[in-house]
Coordinates of C-alpha atoms and ligand atoms in Angstrom, one line a residue:
M1 CA -12.5 -153.0 21.1
C2 CA -15.4 -153.9 23.0
G3 CA -19.4 -156.1 23.0
I4 CA -22.7 -154.2 22.1
V5 CA -26.4 -155.5 22.6
G6 CA -29.5 -154.2 22.6
I7 CA -32.7 -155.4 22.6
L8 CA -36.6 -154.0 21.5
G9 CA -37.9 -156.7 23.8
S10 CA -41.5 -157.7 25.0
K11 CA -40.6 -157.7 28.5
P12 CA -37.9 -156.3 31.0
V13 CA -34.0 -156.7 28.6
A14 CA -31.8 -156.4 31.6
T15 CA -31.3 -160.6 31.9
D16 CA -31.2 -161.0 28.4
L17 CA -28.6 -158.5 27.8
V18 CA -26.7 -159.0 30.6
D19 CA -26.7 -163.0 28.6
A20 CA -25.9 -161.9 25.3
L21 CA -22.8 -159.5 26.8
R22 CA -21.6 -163.2 28.8
R23 CA -21.8 -164.4 25.1
L24 CA -19.4 -161.0 24.2
E25 CA -17.0 -161.2 26.9
Y26 CA -14.4 -162.4 24.3
R27 CA -14.0 -158.5 23.6
G28 CA -13.3 -157.1 26.9
Y29 CA -14.1 -157.4 29.9
D30 CA -12.9 -154.9 32.3
S31 CA -16.4 -153.4 33.7
A32 CA -20.1 -154.0 32.3
G33 CA -23.2 -152.0 31.7
V34 CA -26.4 -151.9 30.9
A35 CA -29.8 -149.0 30.5
T36 CA -32.7 -148.7 29.7
V37 CA -35.9 -146.7 29.3
E38 CA -37.5 -147.0 32.1
N39 CA -41.7 -145.3 32.6
G40 CA -40.1 -142.4 30.1
H41 CA -36.2 -141.9 31.1
L42 CA -33.0 -143.4 31.5
E43 CA -31.6 -145.4 34.0
R44 CA -28.4 -147.2 34.0
R45 CA -26.9 -149.8 36.6
R46 CA -22.7 -150.4 35.6
A47 CA -19.6 -152.2 37.3
E48 CA -15.6 -152.9 37.3
G49 CA -14.9 -155.5 36.5
K50 CA -16.2 -159.4 35.3
L51 CA -19.6 -159.7 33.8
R52 CA -21.4 -160.9 37.6
N53 CA -20.2 -158.0 39.4
L54 CA -22.5 -155.9 36.7
E55 CA -25.6 -159.2 37.6
S56 CA -25.0 -158.4 41.7
R57 CA -25.6 -155.2 40.8
L58 CA -28.4 -155.6 39.0
L59 CA -30.4 -158.4 41.4
T60 CA -30.5 -155.1 44.3
E61 CA -31.3 -152.3 41.9
P62 CA -32.8 -154.5 39.1
L63 CA -33.8 -152.5 35.9
T64 CA -37.6 -153.2 34.7
G65 CA -37.5 -151.3 31.3
R66 CA -38.5 -153.2 27.7
T67 CA -35.6 -151.1 25.0
G68 CA -31.9 -151.4 26.8
I69 CA -28.6 -151.4 25.3
G70 CA -25.8 -153.5 27.0
H71 CA -21.4 -153.4 27.3
T72 CA -18.9 -155.0 27.9
R73 CA -15.7 -153.2 28.2
W74 CA -12.0 -153.3 27.1
A75 CA -10.8 -149.6 28.2
T76 CA -9.2 -147.8 24.9
H77 CA -9.4 -144.0 26.7
G78 CA -9.5 -144.2 30.8
R79 CA -9.2 -146.5 32.8
P80 CA -12.2 -149.4 33.5
T81 CA -13.4 -147.7 37.1
E82 CA -17.7 -147.5 37.4
R83 CA -17.2 -143.9 35.7
N84 CA -15.7 -145.2 32.8
A85 CA -17.7 -148.5 32.1
H86 CA -20.8 -147.7 29.3
P87 CA -22.8 -147.0 28.5
H88 CA -22.7 -143.1 28.7
M89 CA -25.4 -141.1 29.0
S90 CA -27.3 -137.4 29.8
A91 CA -31.1 -137.3 30.6
K92 CA -31.3 -137.2 26.9
V93 CA -29.3 -140.3 25.5
S94 CA -28.0 -143.0 26.2
V95 CA -25.1 -144.8 24.2
V96 CA -22.6 -147.9 23.6
H97 CA -20.1 -147.2 21.8
N98 CA -17.0 -149.7 20.6
G99 CA -14.5 -148.6 18.6
I100 CA -12.6 -145.2 18.7
I101 CA -13.7 -141.7 18.2
E102 CA -10.6 -139.9 16.6
N103 CA -12.1 -136.8 16.8
F104 CA -13.0 -136.8 20.7
R105 CA -10.7 -133.8 22.0
E106 CA -12.1 -131.6 19.7
L107 CA -15.6 -132.7 20.3
K108 CA -15.3 -132.0 23.9
A109 CA -13.6 -129.0 23.3
E110 CA -16.5 -127.1 21.0
L111 CA -18.8 -129.0 23.2
T112 CA -17.0 -128.5 26.5
G113 CA -17.2 -124.6 25.7
K114 CA -21.4 -124.6 24.7
G115 CA -21.4 -125.6 28.5
H116 CA -21.2 -129.7 28.1
T117 CA -20.1 -131.2 31.3
F118 CA -18.2 -134.2 31.2
E119 CA -17.7 -136.9 33.4
T120 CA -15.4 -139.1 32.3
D121 CA -12.2 -139.9 30.2
T122 CA -13.8 -142.0 27.8
D123 CA -13.8 -140.6 23.5
T124 CA -17.9 -142.0 23.6
E125 CA -18.6 -139.4 25.7
A126 CA -18.2 -136.7 22.8
V127 CA -20.4 -139.0 21.1
V128 CA -23.6 -138.9 24.2
H129 CA -23.1 -134.8 24.2
L130 CA -22.7 -134.4 20.8
V131 CA -26.0 -135.7 19.5
T132 CA -28.1 -134.5 23.0
E133 CA -26.5 -131.2 21.7
E134 CA -28.2 -132.1 18.6
M135 CA -31.5 -132.5 20.2
Q136 CA -31.2 -129.1 22.1
G137 CA -31.1 -127.7 18.8
G138 CA -34.9 -129.0 17.8
R139 CA -33.5 -132.2 16.5
G140 CA -35.3 -135.3 16.5
P141 CA -33.5 -138.2 18.1
I142 CA -33.2 -140.0 14.1
D143 CA -32.1 -136.2 12.8
A144 CA -30.0 -135.6 15.8
V145 CA -27.9 -139.0 15.1
K146 CA -27.6 -138.8 11.6
A147 CA -25.9 -135.3 11.7
A148 CA -24.2 -135.8 14.8
L149 CA -22.7 -139.0 12.7
G150 CA -21.3 -136.3 10.2
K151 CA -19.1 -135.4 13.2
L152 CA -17.9 -138.1 13.9
K153 CA -13.8 -140.1 13.1
G154 CA -12.9 -143.0 13.9
A155 CA -13.9 -146.7 14.0
F156 CA -17.4 -147.5 16.0
A157 CA -19.9 -149.1 16.3
L158 CA -23.2 -147.9 18.1
G159 CA -25.9 -148.1 20.1
I160 CA -28.4 -145.3 21.1
I161 CA -31.2 -145.3 22.9
F162 CA -33.5 -142.5 23.9
A163 CA -35.5 -140.5 26.8
G164 CA -39.0 -141.6 26.1
E165 CA -38.9 -143.1 22.7
D166 CA -39.6 -146.9 24.5
D167 CA -39.6 -148.2 20.2
L168 CA -36.1 -146.8 19.1
M169 CA -32.7 -147.5 18.7
I170 CA -30.2 -146.5 16.9
A171 CA -27.3 -148.4 15.6
A172 CA -24.1 -146.8 13.8
R173 CA -21.0 -149.1 12.0
Q174 CA -18.1 -147.5 10.0
G175 CA -14.8 -149.6 11.0
S176 CA -16.9 -152.1 13.6
P177 CA -19.0 -154.7 13.3
L178 CA -22.4 -154.4 13.6
A179 CA -25.2 -156.9 13.6
I180 CA -28.9 -156.4 14.1
G181 CA -31.2 -159.9 14.7
H182 CA -34.8 -159.6 13.9
G183 CA -37.1 -161.6 17.0
R184 CA -40.7 -161.6 16.5
G185 CA -42.0 -158.2 17.5
E186 CA -38.7 -157.8 19.5
M187 CA -35.6 -156.0 17.7
Y188 CA -31.9 -156.5 18.2
L189 CA -28.3 -155.4 18.2
G190 CA -25.1 -157.2 18.7
S191 CA -20.9 -156.6 17.8
D192 CA -21.6 -160.5 16.7
A193 CA -24.5 -163.1 15.6
I194 CA -22.5 -165.2 18.5
A195 CA -24.0 -162.7 21.0
L196 CA -27.9 -162.7 19.4
A197 CA -27.8 -166.4 19.2
P198 CA -30.0 -167.8 22.1
F199 CA -32.7 -164.8 20.7
T200 CA -32.8 -165.3 17.1
D201 CA -31.2 -166.5 14.0
A202 CA -32.4 -164.0 11.2
I203 CA -29.7 -161.8 11.2
T204 CA -28.5 -158.0 9.1
Y205 CA -25.7 -157.0 8.9
L206 CA -24.8 -153.4 8.9
E207 CA -21.8 -152.8 6.1
E208 CA -19.4 -149.9 6.1
G209 CA -21.1 -146.6 6.5
D210 CA -24.8 -147.4 7.3
W211 CA -27.1 -147.2 10.3
A212 CA -30.0 -148.0 11.6
V213 CA -33.5 -147.1 12.7
M214 CA -34.8 -150.1 14.5
R215 CA -38.4 -150.9 16.0
R216 CA -40.1 -154.1 17.4
S217 CA -42.2 -153.3 13.5
G218 CA -38.5 -153.7 11.3
V219 CA -35.3 -152.0 10.5
E220 CA -34.5 -149.1 7.7
V221 CA -30.6 -149.2 6.9
F222 CA -29.5 -146.2 5.7
D223 CA -25.9 -145.8 3.7
R224 CA -23.1 -143.4 4.5
A225 CA -25.1 -140.9 1.9
G226 CA -28.1 -141.5 4.2
E227 CA -30.0 -143.6 1.2
C228 CA -32.3 -145.9 2.1
V229 CA -30.7 -149.2 1.2
K230 CA -31.7 -153.2 1.7
R231 CA -29.2 -155.1 3.6
P232 CA -30.3 -158.9 3.0
L233 CA -31.4 -161.2 6.1
I234 CA -29.3 -164.1 6.7
K235 CA -29.8 -167.1 8.6
S236 CA -27.3 -167.2 11.0
V237 CA -25.2 -170.4 11.7
A238 CA -23.7 -169.6 15.6
S239 CA -25.3 -172.2 18.2
S240 CA -26.2 -170.8 21.6
L241 CA -25.5 -174.5 22.4
L242 CA -21.6 -174.5 21.3
V243 CA -20.5 -172.4 23.9
D244 CA -19.8 -174.8 27.2
K245 CA -16.5 -176.0 29.1
G246 CA -17.5 -179.3 28.5
N247 CA -15.4 -181.8 31.7
H248 CA -12.7 -179.0 31.7
R249 CA -11.8 -176.6 34.1
H250 CA -11.2 -173.7 31.5
F251 CA -11.8 -172.9 27.6
M252 CA -8.6 -173.1 27.1
A253 CA -7.9 -176.8 28.4
K254 CA -11.2 -178.0 26.3
E255 CA -9.6 -176.0 23.2
I256 CA -5.8 -178.1 23.3
H257 CA -8.0 -180.8 23.7
E258 CA -10.1 -180.4 20.4
Q259 CA -7.2 -180.2 18.6
P260 CA -7.3 -183.6 17.1
D261 CA -11.2 -183.2 15.7
V262 CA -10.9 -179.5 14.6
I263 CA -7.5 -180.1 12.7
S264 CA -9.0 -183.2 10.7
H265 CA -12.6 -181.6 10.2
T266 CA -10.1 -178.4 8.6
L267 CA -8.0 -180.4 6.8
S268 CA -10.8 -182.2 5.2
N269 CA -12.1 -178.7 3.6
Y270 CA -8.9 -179.4 1.3
I271 CA -7.9 -182.6 1.3
D272 CA -9.3 -186.0 -0.3
M273 CA -8.4 -188.0 2.3
A274 CA -9.1 -191.3 0.2
N275 CA -6.8 -190.3 -3.1
G276 CA -4.5 -188.2 -1.1
R277 CA -4.9 -185.6 -3.2
V278 CA -4.9 -181.1 -1.8
N279 CA -8.1 -180.3 -3.5
F280 CA -8.5 -176.6 -3.3
P281 CA -10.4 -174.5 -3.7
D282 CA -10.4 -171.7 -6.2
L283 CA -8.1 -168.7 -5.2
G284 CA -9.4 -166.6 -8.8
I285 CA -6.4 -166.3 -9.4
D286 CA -3.9 -168.5 -11.2
L287 CA -1.2 -170.0 -8.9
T288 CA 1.2 -170.7 -11.7
K289 CA 1.6 -167.2 -12.7
I290 CA 1.4 -165.8 -8.7
S291 CA 4.9 -162.8 -8.9
R292 CA 4.9 -163.3 -4.6
V293 CA 2.5 -163.9 -1.4
T294 CA 2.0 -161.1 1.5
I295 CA 0.8 -162.8 4.8
S296 CA -0.2 -160.4 7.2
A297 CA -1.7 -160.5 10.0
C298 CA -1.0 -160.0 14.1
G299 CA -0.1 -162.5 17.1
T300 CA -0.3 -165.9 17.0
A301 CA -2.6 -165.6 13.4
Y302 CA 1.3 -163.7 11.9
Y303 CA 3.0 -166.4 13.7
A304 CA 0.7 -169.0 11.9
G305 CA 1.6 -166.5 9.2
L306 CA 5.2 -167.3 9.6
V307 CA 5.3 -171.1 9.7
G308 CA 3.2 -170.1 6.5
K309 CA 5.8 -168.9 4.4
Y310 CA 8.2 -171.6 5.4
W311 CA 6.0 -174.1 4.6
I312 CA 5.1 -171.5 0.8
E313 CA 9.2 -171.1 -0.5
R314 CA 10.1 -174.4 0.6
Y315 CA 7.6 -176.6 -0.9
A316 CA 6.6 -174.6 -3.9
R317 CA 9.5 -172.2 -4.8
L318 CA 6.7 -169.3 -4.3
P319 CA 8.9 -165.5 -2.7
V320 CA 6.4 -164.6 0.4
E321 CA 6.6 -161.0 1.9
I322 CA 4.8 -161.7 5.4
D323 CA 4.7 -158.4 7.8
V324 CA 2.5 -157.5 11.2
A325 CA -0.6 -155.9 10.1
S326 CA 0.4 -153.2 12.0
E327 CA 3.9 -152.5 10.0
L328 CA 2.8 -153.4 6.9
R329 CA 0.2 -150.7 6.1
Y330 CA 1.7 -147.9 7.6
R331 CA 5.1 -148.9 6.1
E332 CA 3.4 -148.5 2.3
A333 CA 5.0 -151.6 1.3
P334 CA 4.9 -151.9 -2.9
L335 CA 3.3 -155.2 -3.7
P336 CA 3.9 -156.3 -6.7
E337 CA 1.5 -156.9 -9.8
G338 CA -0.5 -160.2 -10.1
G339 CA 0.3 -161.1 -6.1
L340 CA -1.9 -162.3 -4.1
A341 CA -2.1 -161.1 -0.5
L342 CA -3.5 -163.9 2.6
F343 CA -5.0 -162.9 5.2
V344 CA -5.0 -164.8 8.6
S345 CA -7.2 -164.3 11.7
Q346 CA -9.3 -166.4 14.3
S347 CA -12.4 -163.6 14.2
G348 CA -12.3 -162.2 10.9
E349 CA -12.6 -158.7 12.3
T350 CA -8.8 -157.5 14.0
A351 CA -8.5 -153.8 13.0
D352 CA -5.2 -154.1 11.7
T353 CA -5.9 -156.5 9.6
L354 CA -8.7 -155.9 7.7
A355 CA -7.0 -152.2 7.5
T356 CA -4.5 -153.7 5.8
L357 CA -6.3 -156.2 3.3
R358 CA -8.3 -152.7 2.4
Y359 CA -4.5 -151.1 2.0
A360 CA -3.5 -155.1 0.0
R361 CA -6.8 -154.5 -2.1
A362 CA -5.8 -150.4 -3.1
N363 CA -2.8 -152.1 -4.4
G364 CA -4.1 -154.3 -6.7
Q365 CA -3.8 -157.6 -5.1
R366 CA -5.7 -160.4 -4.7
I367 CA -7.4 -161.0 -1.5
A368 CA -7.6 -164.4 0.4
S369 CA -8.2 -164.8 4.1
I370 CA -8.2 -168.1 6.4
V371 CA -10.5 -167.3 9.2
N372 CA -12.6 -168.8 11.5
V373 CA -15.5 -167.1 10.9
R374 CA -16.9 -167.1 7.9
T375 CA -19.4 -164.6 8.6
S376 CA -17.1 -161.8 9.7
T377 CA -16.3 -159.0 7.9
I378 CA -12.9 -160.2 7.0
A379 CA -13.9 -162.9 5.3
R380 CA -16.8 -160.6 3.5
E381 CA -14.0 -158.2 2.2
S382 CA -11.9 -161.0 0.1
D383 CA -12.2 -162.8 -3.3
A384 CA -11.2 -166.3 -1.5
V385 CA -11.8 -167.4 2.0
L386 CA -9.9 -170.4 2.7
P387 CA -12.0 -171.4 6.4
T388 CA -10.8 -173.0 9.0
L389 CA -13.2 -175.5 11.3
A390 CA -12.7 -174.7 14.6
G391 CA -15.3 -173.9 16.2
P392 CA -15.9 -171.3 18.7
E393 CA -13.0 -169.5 20.3
I394 CA -13.3 -169.0 23.5
G395 CA -9.7 -168.7 25.6
V396 CA -8.5 -165.1 24.8
A397 CA -5.3 -167.5 24.6
S398 CA -5.6 -168.7 20.9
T399 CA -4.9 -172.6 20.8
K400 CA -7.3 -174.9 18.0
A401 CA -7.0 -171.8 15.9
F402 CA -3.3 -171.6 15.6
T403 CA -3.4 -175.2 14.5
C404 CA -6.4 -174.9 12.3
Q405 CA -4.7 -172.0 10.3
L406 CA -1.8 -173.8 9.9
A407 CA -3.7 -177.1 8.5
A408 CA -5.5 -174.7 6.3
L409 CA -1.6 -172.4 4.9
A410 CA -0.2 -176.7 4.6
C411 CA -2.5 -177.3 2.4
L412 CA -1.6 -174.3 0.2
A413 CA 1.3 -174.6 -0.1
I414 CA 0.6 -178.2 -1.4
A415 CA -1.6 -176.1 -3.9
L416 CA 1.1 -173.9 -5.0
G417 CA 4.1 -176.6 -5.5
K418 CA 1.0 -178.2 -7.4
A419 CA 0.1 -175.6 -9.7
R420 CA 3.3 -175.0 -10.3
G421 CA 5.8 -177.7 -10.3
T422 CA 7.1 -177.6 -7.7
I423 CA 5.4 -180.8 -5.9
D424 CA 5.0 -183.7 -8.1
E425 CA 2.6 -186.6 -7.4
A426 CA 5.1 -188.9 -5.1
L427 CA 5.6 -185.8 -2.7
E428 CA 1.7 -184.5 -2.7
Q429 CA 0.5 -188.2 -1.3
E430 CA 4.1 -188.0 0.9
L431 CA 2.7 -184.8 2.1
V432 CA -1.4 -185.3 2.3
T433 CA -0.5 -188.6 4.6
A434 CA 1.7 -186.7 7.0
L435 CA -0.9 -184.1 7.4
V436 CA -3.5 -186.8 7.9
E437 CA -1.2 -188.5 10.1
V438 CA -1.7 -185.1 13.0
P439 CA -4.6 -184.9 14.5
R440 CA -3.1 -188.9 15.8
L441 CA -0.3 -187.3 16.4
I442 CA -1.3 -184.9 18.4
S443 CA -3.8 -187.0 20.6
S444 CA -0.6 -189.1 21.3
M445 CA 1.1 -185.7 23.2
L446 CA -2.4 -185.0 25.1
R447 CA -3.0 -188.6 27.1
D448 CA 0.6 -187.7 28.5
E449 CA -0.4 -184.2 30.0
E450 CA 0.9 -185.2 33.6
Q451 CA 4.4 -184.4 32.7
F452 CA 3.2 -180.8 31.9
V453 CA 2.0 -180.0 35.7
E454 CA 5.3 -181.2 36.7
L455 CA 7.6 -179.1 34.2
A456 CA 4.9 -175.5 35.4
Q457 CA 5.9 -175.6 39.1
M458 CA 10.0 -175.1 37.2
L459 CA 8.6 -172.7 35.2
S460 CA 6.6 -170.5 37.8
K461 CA 9.5 -169.9 39.6
A462 CA 11.5 -168.0 36.7
R463 CA 11.1 -164.3 35.7
D464 CA 12.8 -164.9 32.1
V465 CA 12.1 -168.1 30.1
L466 CA 13.5 -167.6 26.5
Y467 CA 12.2 -170.3 23.8
L468 CA 14.4 -171.2 20.7
G469 CA 13.5 -172.2 17.3
R470 CA 15.3 -172.8 14.2
G471 CA 13.3 -173.0 10.4
S472 CA 10.2 -173.5 11.1
S473 CA 9.9 -174.1 14.5
Y474 CA 11.1 -170.6 15.0
P475 CA 7.4 -169.1 14.8
L476 CA 7.0 -171.8 17.7
A477 CA 9.6 -170.3 19.8
L478 CA 7.7 -167.1 19.4
E479 CA 4.1 -169.2 19.4
G480 CA 5.0 -170.4 22.5
A481 CA 6.7 -167.4 24.4
L482 CA 3.5 -165.4 23.8
K483 CA 1.3 -168.1 25.1
L484 CA 3.8 -168.4 28.3
K485 CA 3.0 -164.1 29.0
E486 CA -0.1 -164.0 28.0
I487 CA -1.6 -166.0 30.4
S488 CA 1.1 -165.7 33.1
Y489 CA 2.2 -162.8 33.0
I490 CA 6.4 -164.4 33.0
H491 CA 8.2 -162.8 30.5
A492 CA 9.4 -164.5 27.7
E493 CA 11.1 -164.5 24.6
G494 CA 11.1 -166.4 21.2
Y495 CA 13.9 -166.2 18.9
A496 CA 16.1 -167.8 16.2
A497 CA 18.0 -169.9 17.4
G498 CA 21.0 -169.0 16.1
E499 CA 20.4 -165.3 16.6
L500 CA 21.4 -165.8 20.5
K501 CA 24.9 -166.1 20.1
H502 CA 23.9 -162.0 18.6
G503 CA 22.8 -160.6 21.9
P504 CA 19.8 -162.7 24.0
I505 CA 22.3 -165.4 24.7
A506 CA 23.7 -162.5 27.6
L507 CA 19.9 -162.8 29.2
I508 CA 21.1 -166.3 30.1
D509 CA 22.9 -168.3 33.5
E510 CA 21.0 -170.6 35.9
N511 CA 18.0 -168.7 36.8
V512 CA 16.8 -168.7 33.3
P513 CA 14.7 -171.6 31.2
V514 CA 15.3 -171.8 27.9
I515 CA 12.8 -173.9 26.1
V516 CA 14.2 -175.5 23.1
V517 CA 11.6 -176.6 19.9
A518 CA 14.0 -178.4 18.2
P519 CA 12.4 -181.5 16.1
E520 CA 15.2 -184.5 14.8
D521 CA 15.1 -182.6 11.5
D522 CA 18.4 -180.9 9.0
L523 CA 18.2 -178.5 11.4
L524 CA 18.8 -180.2 14.9
E525 CA 22.6 -180.5 14.7
K526 CA 22.6 -176.2 13.5
T527 CA 20.3 -176.3 16.7
V528 CA 21.9 -178.8 19.3
S529 CA 24.9 -175.9 18.4
N530 CA 23.0 -172.9 20.1
V531 CA 22.0 -175.2 23.0
Q532 CA 24.9 -176.4 24.0
E533 CA 25.9 -172.6 24.0
V534 CA 22.9 -172.2 27.0
A535 CA 24.3 -174.9 28.7
A536 CA 27.6 -173.4 28.7
R537 CA 26.5 -170.7 30.4
G538 CA 24.2 -172.8 33.2
G539 CA 20.9 -171.9 31.1
Q540 CA 18.0 -175.1 32.2
I541 CA 17.6 -176.7 29.0
I542 CA 13.7 -177.7 28.6
L543 CA 14.0 -180.0 25.4
I544 CA 11.3 -180.6 22.9
S545 CA 12.1 -182.8 20.8
N546 CA 11.5 -186.1 19.0
A547 CA 15.8 -186.7 19.3
N548 CA 17.2 -189.1 21.5
P549 CA 18.6 -186.4 24.5
D550 CA 22.1 -188.3 24.1
K551 CA 22.0 -186.2 20.7
I552 CA 22.4 -183.2 22.5
G553 CA 25.0 -183.2 24.4
C554 CA 24.6 -181.7 27.4
A555 CA 22.5 -181.8 31.0
L556 CA 19.0 -180.9 30.9
A557 CA 16.1 -179.8 33.4
A558 CA 13.5 -181.8 31.5
H559 CA 12.9 -183.1 27.8
I560 CA 9.2 -183.5 26.5
T561 CA 9.2 -186.1 24.7
A562 CA 7.5 -184.8 20.5
P563 CA 6.3 -187.8 18.2
K564 CA 8.1 -188.6 15.2
A565 CA 6.9 -186.9 12.4
H566 CA 6.8 -184.9 9.2
A567 CA 9.1 -181.9 8.7
L568 CA 6.3 -180.9 6.9
T569 CA 3.6 -181.4 9.9
N570 CA 6.2 -181.0 12.8
P571 CA 5.0 -177.3 13.7
L572 CA 1.2 -178.2 14.1
I573 CA 2.6 -181.2 16.8
Y574 CA 4.8 -178.5 18.7
A575 CA 2.8 -176.2 18.9
V576 CA 0.3 -178.8 21.7
P577 CA 3.5 -179.0 24.1
V578 CA 4.4 -175.1 23.8
Q579 CA -0.1 -175.0 24.1
L580 CA 0.4 -177.0 27.0
L581 CA 3.6 -175.3 29.4
A582 CA 1.8 -171.9 29.4
Y583 CA -1.6 -173.8 29.5
H584 CA -0.2 -175.3 33.0
T585 CA 2.0 -172.7 34.3
A586 CA -0.9 -170.4 34.5
V587 CA -3.3 -173.2 36.1
F588 CA 0.1 -173.2 39.1
M589 CA -0.1 -170.0 39.7
G590 CA -3.2 -169.3 39.5
T591 CA -3.8 -167.0 36.9
D592 CA -7.5 -165.7 34.6
V593 CA -6.6 -168.3 32.1
D594 CA -9.4 -168.0 29.2
Q595 CA -9.9 -164.2 30.4
P596 CA -5.8 -163.1 31.1
R597 CA -5.8 -159.6 32.2
N598 CA -5.6 -156.1 29.2
L599 CA -6.3 -158.6 26.4
A600 CA -9.6 -159.2 24.5
K601 CA -10.2 -162.0 22.5
S602 CA -10.9 -159.6 19.2
V603 CA -8.8 -157.2 18.4
T604 CA -11.1 -154.6 16.9
V605 CA -9.4 -150.9 17.5
E606 CA -5.9 -150.3 16.1
Ligands
LIG1 O1 -8.8 -162.9 15.2 P1 -6.7 -163.2 15.1 O2 -6.2 -164.3 14.7 O3 -6.8 -161.7 13.5 O4 -6.2 -162.2 16.1 C1 -5.6 -161.9 16.3 C2 -4.4 -161.7 17.9 O5 -4.9 -160.5 18.2 C3 -5.1 -162.9 18.8 O6 -4.0 -164.3 18.0 C4 -4.5 -162.9 19.8 O7 -2.1 -162.8 19.7 C5 -4.7 -164.0 21.3 N1 -4.4 -163.6 22.4 C6 -2.8 -164.9 20.7 O8 -3.3 -165.8 21.7

């Protein structure tokens, strides 16, 4: 899962390619490169590490071609070195690639046998040699790519340029998104429309199996069968102005602080504020007849889905099955007749989630998705889309997208409960009022950020950190642990508080901070017993709760006071302290908060 761009320009394109790559760094950032057609031959510049290293390389060794491709990488095959960085090329062909060529070993063996020499450890290089081989056999570039595509297996997006072809670029999509941008006398290619936003808002999305022949004068799109097809030209809403940090040091900090606003926007999409009613879009399925909801997602989005399960079961009394996308599909879970399958994804491009969506569709489910990117593949392949209005989330650690997903899920739970008669008007009003309060309560927590800076120093010394929670706070414990490990690299695990005594308690000693997410609700007493078990073994307890600490009955290393909220909305409120704890710990430790090592924002490989 990498970012790819291409420009057929009217002037040298290297600088614009790098500019577009900057907007794609969320897809990977372990190396980058560009290639252009320079006076008829192919030239490239590549660099290990962040994009700024490629920029420096281009300053000392500029490229002047008007036709070029670029790439920012998240390594799948081969270490993140300059040698493995894209574009990959032969004397005739240069390729950028996102995804995985599953049969590259077979192709490499075959092509090596035909005299091709492979220089890298990547799967992508097989594409270069395959197209080159076809061209050496006498085919022109277009026929060569067409023939090569027929031999590739896997999920990929490709951008290809050719020596001696200043007005030609070929794009291909099979499982990984690709957008074509239309300019005046220029054409663009990108992994998404955001990458192309500074150049054009006129976008054509390639569909599964499509490949396109691009020239400055326009584009011809062909489907998998080789038929010339028309794909709509749409006006993209991706803005070039949206991606900046404002007054914040990191995107993650900005995104944490945006939560009151974006939760409010998301809620207003599903709530009639004036009447205290949920105003939910038609999912195209009779809500009273749904036999079961199946939720699937990955990472933080999965934890949002897990909160959704607690809510839907509690408020709508409807059974919910949930599993991470990479498991649900491969265990071939039986899905019920009349079932609703719900997918949660910030990017809308996560490969595991998308594959599971297709599995659910093939198994007769009605498909709904909660996505932040409305033009994404998951959105486009859903029967009903429930958008989150979080705006672009740039920090790799998901924050505002998570709470907006929760906001949409809470409204869905209420809509289901109303339809099924488990929520009456009075309860609906109570729940809606509680949701409307959330932005204000989060704002109040954000005003008290200083306490997290101190706590971060304590956490930064830990080797392991445990998070505990019960009921709908259990997913928050999981989310807290994920946030901490992904940006501070401290080992952290989340547990259901009641599970502690079944094993994890063996880890506890005086060096292990235990962060307990425990709102004052009907489960608090039970959680208190678990906290005491931790205290008896010397664990350092950091309590996040609105409850009076006296109720806990043991010494606390720290207490983060959360505002009192309705049981429904506690997960939205408690998301903020676990985000701030992780953020300040990472800042204190000096890690790369927005682009932590080994990760990428959008995970488009399985
Ligand atoms: O774009 P998605 O919501 O589908 O992404 C799912 C996960 O990859 C994502 O939530 C990931 O776990 C984040 N890095 C968590 O902060």
